[in-house]
Tab-separated table of C-alpha atoms in Angstrom:
chain	number	residue	atom	x	y	z
I	1	MET	CA	-16.273	-9.531	-4.625
I	2	ILE	CA	-13.626	-6.948	-3.902
I	3	THR	CA	-12.186	-7.477	-0.433
I	4	LYS	CA	-9.491	-4.867	0.207
I	5	LEU	CA	-7.590	-1.830	-0.990
I	6	THR	CA	-3.881	-2.725	-1.070
I	7	HIS	CA	-2.267	0.109	-3.065
I	8	THR	CA	-3.168	3.690	-3.773
I	9	CYS	CA	-1.219	6.442	-5.466
I	10	ILE	CA	-0.434	10.012	-4.493
I	11	TYR	CA	1.340	12.056	-7.147
I	12	VAL	CA	4.191	14.094	-5.714
I	13	LEU	CA	6.583	16.680	-7.093
I	14	ASN	CA	9.716	15.476	-5.275
I	15	GLN	CA	10.143	12.014	-3.745
I	16	ASP	CA	12.903	12.986	-1.270
I	17	SER	CA	10.768	15.763	0.095
I	18	ALA	CA	7.682	13.502	0.108
I	19	TYR	CA	9.665	10.880	2.061
I	20	ASP	CA	10.525	13.480	4.669
I	21	PHE	CA	6.926	14.683	4.870
I	22	TYR	CA	5.174	11.311	5.082
I	23	VAL	CA	7.783	9.510	7.211
I	24	ASN	CA	9.300	12.167	9.454
I	25	LYS	CA	6.319	14.487	9.820
I	26	LEU	CA	3.245	12.259	9.489
I	27	GLY	CA	4.991	9.257	11.080
I	28	PHE	CA	4.207	6.750	8.314
I	29	ASN	CA	6.386	3.676	7.825
I	30	VAL	CA	8.375	2.996	4.676
I	31	HIS	CA	7.129	-0.213	3.065
I	32	THR	CA	9.325	-0.285	-0.051
I	33	ASP	CA	11.926	2.102	-1.388
I	34	ALA	CA	13.477	0.587	-4.495
I	35	PRO	CA	15.184	2.025	-7.586
I	36	MET	CA	13.493	1.148	-10.874
I	37	GLY	CA	16.267	2.288	-13.188
I	38	GLU	CA	16.893	5.567	-15.005
I	39	GLY	CA	16.105	7.626	-11.898
I	40	ALA	CA	12.692	6.046	-11.329
I	41	ARG	CA	11.898	5.021	-7.745
I	42	TRP	CA	9.138	2.866	-6.272
I	43	LEU	CA	8.439	4.469	-2.916
I	44	THR	CA	5.541	3.273	-0.796
I	45	VAL	CA	4.580	4.126	2.773
I	46	THR	CA	1.952	2.781	5.143
I	47	PRO	CA	-0.047	4.487	7.890
I	48	PRO	CA	1.182	3.262	11.325
I	49	GLU	CA	-1.880	1.120	12.037
I	50	GLN	CA	-2.501	-0.009	8.444
I	51	PRO	CA	0.638	-1.905	7.378
I	52	ASP	CA	-1.106	-3.629	4.459
I	53	LEU	CA	-2.179	-0.455	2.657
I	54	GLU	CA	0.701	0.812	0.527
I	55	ILE	CA	0.505	4.465	-0.421
I	56	THR	CA	2.676	4.974	-3.478
I	57	LEU	CA	4.402	8.346	-3.558
I	58	PHE	CA	4.699	8.597	-7.288
I	59	LEU	CA	6.819	11.243	-8.933
I	60	ILE	CA	5.304	13.339	-11.681
I	61	ALA	CA	8.016	13.035	-14.312
I	62	GLU	CA	8.268	12.575	-18.030
I	63	GLY	CA	8.120	8.949	-19.130
I	64	ALA	CA	5.792	6.298	-20.472
I	65	MET	CA	2.871	7.640	-18.414
I	66	PHE	CA	3.315	11.391	-18.663
I	67	ASP	CA	4.417	13.513	-21.627
I	68	THR	CA	5.918	16.986	-21.183
I	69	GLU	CA	2.579	18.746	-21.414
I	70	THR	CA	0.936	16.424	-18.870
I	71	VAL	CA	3.818	16.874	-16.415
I	72	LYS	CA	3.421	20.641	-16.719
I	73	THR	CA	-0.347	20.516	-16.261
I	74	MET	CA	-0.261	18.020	-13.364
I	75	THR	CA	2.499	19.956	-11.590
I	76	ALA	CA	0.515	23.186	-11.841
I	77	LEU	CA	-2.690	21.524	-10.619
I	78	ILE	CA	-1.002	19.812	-7.652
I	79	LYS	CA	0.778	23.010	-6.621
I	80	LYS	CA	-2.514	24.860	-6.896
I	81	GLY	CA	-4.094	22.454	-4.399
I	82	THR	CA	-6.589	20.934	-6.825
I	83	PHE	CA	-6.399	17.375	-5.545
I	84	GLY	CA	-7.874	16.110	-2.319
I	85	ALA	CA	-6.089	12.787	-2.028
I	86	ALA	CA	-7.473	10.929	0.995
I	87	VAL	CA	-9.140	10.955	4.388
I	88	PHE	CA	-7.053	9.907	7.380
I	89	THR	CA	-8.253	9.342	10.898
I	90	CYS	CA	-6.615	9.652	14.291
I	91	LYS	CA	-7.588	8.958	17.876
I	92	ASN	CA	-7.333	12.547	19.081
I	93	LEU	CA	-7.510	15.296	16.495
I	94	LEU	CA	-6.646	18.219	18.756
I	95	ALA	CA	-3.442	16.545	19.912
I	96	THR	CA	-2.531	15.381	16.394
I	97	TYR	CA	-3.209	18.864	15.034
I	98	GLU	CA	-0.893	20.417	17.631
I	99	GLU	CA	1.792	17.820	16.942
I	100	LEU	CA	1.716	18.187	13.155
I	101	LYS	CA	1.700	21.970	13.421
I	102	ALA	CA	4.744	21.774	15.694
I	103	LYS	CA	6.432	19.686	12.988
I	104	GLY	CA	5.702	22.330	10.350
I	105	VAL	CA	2.679	20.794	8.603
I	106	THR	CA	0.413	23.384	6.963
I	107	PHE	CA	-3.288	23.233	7.746
I	108	LYS	CA	-5.924	24.650	5.385
I	109	LYS	CA	-8.511	24.286	8.115
I	110	PRO	CA	-8.092	23.857	11.888
I	111	PRO	CA	-10.178	21.228	13.683
I	112	THR	CA	-13.898	21.925	13.475
I	113	LYS	CA	-16.873	20.041	14.862
I	114	GLU	CA	-18.736	18.063	12.233
I	115	PHE	CA	-21.847	15.924	12.601
I	116	TYR	CA	-19.719	12.752	12.734
I	117	GLY	CA	-16.880	14.033	14.946
I	118	PHE	CA	-14.065	16.488	14.158
I	119	GLU	CA	-12.201	17.357	10.967
I	120	ALA	CA	-9.144	19.365	9.915
I	121	LEU	CA	-7.516	19.741	6.485
I	122	PHE	CA	-3.778	19.647	5.901
I	123	VAL	CA	-1.574	19.942	2.837
I	124	ASP	CA	1.425	17.797	1.928
I	125	ASP	CA	4.759	19.136	0.683
I	126	SER	CA	3.565	18.993	-2.944
I	127	GLY	CA	0.161	20.617	-2.518
I	128	ASN	CA	-2.173	17.602	-2.186
I	129	TRP	CA	-4.691	18.135	0.570
I	130	PHE	CA	-6.072	15.619	3.054
I	131	SER	CA	-8.859	15.434	5.534
I	132	LEU	CA	-7.826	14.403	9.014
I	133	GLY	CA	-10.706	13.263	11.138
I	134	GLN	CA	-11.629	11.982	14.514
I	135	MET	CA	-14.776	9.955	14.198
I	136	GLU	CA	-15.838	9.996	17.821
I	137	GLU	CA	-16.015	12.858	20.223
I	138	GLN	CA	-13.196	12.958	22.763
I	139	LYS	CA	-14.428	11.900	26.184
X	1	MET	CA	-6.052	23.314	23.415
X	2	TYR	CA	-3.318	24.453	25.831
X	3	LEU	CA	-3.527	21.105	27.607
X	4	TYR	CA	-2.881	19.267	24.324
X	5	LYS	CA	0.086	21.505	23.556
X	6	ARG	CA	1.698	20.469	26.836
X	7	ILE	CA	1.146	16.764	26.240
X	8	VAL	CA	2.314	17.053	22.607
X	9	LYS	CA	5.438	18.857	23.806
X	10	ALA	CA	6.188	15.944	26.124
X	11	LYS	CA	5.556	13.440	23.319
X	12	LEU	CA	7.870	15.318	20.962
X	13	PHE	CA	10.492	15.411	23.707
X	14	ILE	CA	10.390	11.596	23.800
X	15	ASP	CA	10.534	11.469	19.967
X	16	ASN	CA	13.647	13.651	19.935
X	17	HIS	CA	15.471	12.316	23.017
X	18	TYR	CA	14.613	8.593	22.935
X	19	ALA	CA	18.310	7.658	22.805
X	20	GLU	CA	19.044	9.414	26.079
X	21	ASN	CA	18.422	8.271	29.615
X	22	ILE	CA	14.982	9.874	29.855
X	23	ASP	CA	13.428	10.309	33.260
X	24	LEU	CA	9.666	10.368	32.810
X	25	ASN	CA	9.263	12.159	36.144
X	26	ASN	CA	11.185	15.069	34.668
X	27	ILE	CA	9.025	15.126	31.542
X	28	ALA	CA	5.870	15.307	33.656
X	29	HIS	CA	7.426	18.090	35.685
X	30	GLU	CA	8.489	20.017	32.553
X	31	ALA	CA	4.929	19.758	31.241
X	32	TYR	CA	3.598	21.104	34.581
X	33	PHE	CA	1.694	17.929	35.445
X	34	SER	CA	1.790	15.588	38.388
X	35	LYS	CA	3.164	12.221	37.281
X	36	PHE	CA	-0.215	10.526	37.746
X	37	HIS	CA	-2.122	13.177	35.752
X	38	PHE	CA	0.533	13.168	33.034
X	39	VAL	CA	0.473	9.376	32.566
X	40	ARG	CA	-3.333	9.315	32.509
X	41	LEU	CA	-3.608	12.105	29.900
X	42	PHE	CA	-0.781	10.725	27.767
X	43	LYS	CA	-2.390	7.304	27.687
X	44	SER	CA	-5.806	8.732	26.814
X	45	ILE	CA	-4.280	10.487	23.775
X	46	TYR	CA	-1.672	8.026	22.532
X	47	GLY	CA	-3.106	4.744	23.820
X	48	LYS	CA	0.108	3.891	25.687
X	49	THR	CA	1.780	5.022	28.883
X	50	PRO	CA	4.771	7.355	28.287
X	51	HIS	CA	7.096	4.503	29.265
X	52	LEU	CA	5.566	2.068	26.768
X	53	TYR	CA	5.527	4.794	24.119
X	54	LEU	CA	9.246	5.452	24.691
X	55	THR	CA	9.941	1.728	24.326
X	56	ALA	CA	7.929	1.591	21.089
X	57	VAL	CA	9.852	4.577	19.669
X	58	ARG	CA	13.172	2.946	20.569
X	59	ILE	CA	12.211	-0.344	18.912
X	60	ASN	CA	10.962	1.435	15.758
X	61	LYS	CA	14.238	3.348	15.525
X	62	ALA	CA	16.159	0.120	16.094
X	63	LYS	CA	14.257	-1.476	13.194
X	64	GLU	CA	15.337	1.412	10.942
X	65	LEU	CA	18.977	0.932	11.985
X	66	LEU	CA	18.824	-2.841	11.522
X	67	LYS	CA	17.341	-2.328	8.045
X	68	LYS	CA	20.434	-0.253	7.274
X	69	ASN	CA	22.504	-3.298	8.311
X	70	LEU	CA	24.009	-1.811	11.472
X	71	PRO	CA	25.407	-4.362	13.951
X	72	ILE	CA	22.800	-5.335	16.539
X	73	LEU	CA	24.884	-4.088	19.461
X	74	ASP	CA	25.276	-0.667	17.811
X	75	ALA	CA	21.525	-0.439	17.156
X	76	CYS	CA	20.832	-1.424	20.761
X	77	LEU	CA	23.080	1.287	22.195
X	78	LEU	CA	22.092	3.956	19.672
X	79	VAL	CA	18.400	3.762	20.616
X	80	GLY	CA	19.015	3.995	24.350
X	81	PHE	CA	19.180	0.406	25.632
X	82	ASP	CA	22.034	-0.417	28.029
X	83	SER	CA	21.924	-4.165	27.705
X	84	PRO	CA	21.737	-6.283	24.525
X	85	THR	CA	19.867	-8.951	26.480
X	86	SER	CA	17.020	-6.655	27.477
X	87	PHE	CA	17.058	-5.112	23.982
X	88	THR	CA	16.600	-8.529	22.371
X	89	ALA	CA	13.844	-9.493	24.813
X	90	VAL	CA	11.899	-6.250	24.312
X	91	PHE	CA	12.441	-6.324	20.535
X	92	LYS	CA	11.053	-9.845	20.336
X	93	LYS	CA	8.119	-9.027	22.585
X	94	ILE	CA	7.092	-6.080	20.393
X	95	THR	CA	7.910	-7.307	16.882
X	96	GLY	CA	7.567	-11.060	17.313
X	97	SER	CA	11.103	-11.774	16.090
X	98	THR	CA	14.622	-11.363	17.426
X	99	PRO	CA	16.763	-8.473	16.099
X	100	SER	CA	18.922	-10.904	14.126
X	101	ALA	CA	15.914	-12.693	12.575
X	102	PHE	CA	14.428	-9.299	11.685
X	103	GLN	CA	17.695	-8.150	10.131
X	104	ASN	CA	18.085	-11.360	8.141
X	105	GLY	CA	14.508	-11.017	6.867
X	106	GLN	CA	15.250	-7.470	5.732
X	107	LYS	CA	18.441	-8.587	3.964
X	108	ILE	CA	16.512	-11.263	2.076
X	109	LYS	CA	13.801	-8.756	1.104
X	110	LYS	CA	16.441	-6.260	-0.093
X	111	GLN	CA	18.254	-8.934	-2.077
X	112	GLN	CA	15.008	-10.098	-3.660
X	113	ILE	CA	14.144	-6.545	-4.748
X	114	SER	CA	17.676	-6.046	-6.030
X	115	ASN	CA	17.475	-9.266	-8.090
X	116	GLU	CA	13.890	-8.731	-9.230
X	117	PRO	CA	12.970	-5.040	-8.800
X	118	LEU	CA	9.493	-5.602	-10.202
X	119	SER	CA	8.656	-8.157	-7.511
X	120	ALA	CA	7.747	-5.201	-5.281
X	121	VAL	CA	5.558	-3.455	-7.852
X	122	PRO	CA	2.042	-4.442	-8.990
X	123	ASN	CA	2.178	-5.213	-12.706
X	124	CYS	CA	-0.334	-2.495	-13.604
X	125	PHE	CA	2.059	0.181	-12.299
X	126	ALA	CA	5.127	-1.475	-13.817
X	127	THR	CA	3.640	-1.646	-17.310
X	128	THR	CA	1.878	1.738	-17.201
X	129	TYR	CA	5.085	3.487	-16.244
X	130	GLY	CA	7.176	1.503	-18.713
X	131	TRP	CA	9.383	-0.147	-16.066
X	132	SER	CA	8.779	-3.734	-17.262
X	133	GLU	CA	10.317	-2.965	-20.658
X	134	LYS	CA	13.244	-0.976	-19.279
X	135	ILE	CA	14.199	-3.611	-16.733
X	136	ALA	CA	13.821	-6.413	-19.313
X	137	ILE	CA	16.106	-4.497	-21.696
X	138	SER	CA	18.685	-3.753	-18.982
X	139	LYS	CA	18.802	-7.473	-18.096
X	140	SER	CA	19.219	-8.691	-21.693
């Protein structure tokens, strides 16, 4: 039986900018930042309370995985906001929303009441969008 | 929402001024709260009192500096601790290891990745992206 998710991948358009966004704005921790030769870089971050889930910030660049055409297509799709990459949670959405906005994070949707709690949508520096939820109502 | 803005402003003040001699009474005052009300609201949002949050920020920043191989005394002073003794005690209480043990662990990890870059990467990623071949060639 499968027991855990240990790694997941978010495709980004610039790893320096992604580092700034995920570490300095979202407050994630850097797990590994290692050069892989010829400009390639293995960059993974973890949410503050989930140190064993590595989120790989993988650069869309030509190489064994992507040819020129794929890089062009993926870049256009990411920029366009095609990909919803993940759902994050926080303890207090209204406070987190205010904090991230103050740090310059763009929201596609402000916090709204949903049947399970509250939800907002934000966009990373590449164009990937994320749901940010609060599962329980604030007392 | 206005209430959250005030608390967030105070939290961001701590994030940006952690290295200074921060007086939490002043932060509460700046946010137009009584100290009691401020501490209660801050804890309800961030799960820690402002004082404990400030300590956590300082220790996290110290970890970043130690990872960059800064001397322990420099890291201690740069994040706002006056005394290396209290820095070491608080660091150990929060992280479970002393600053020097943490720094040594980071050096070993860095060295291991430098010697074997692929040790940090699941094989599926390494092969899919062609890194296994490149690194094998560069080593031969």
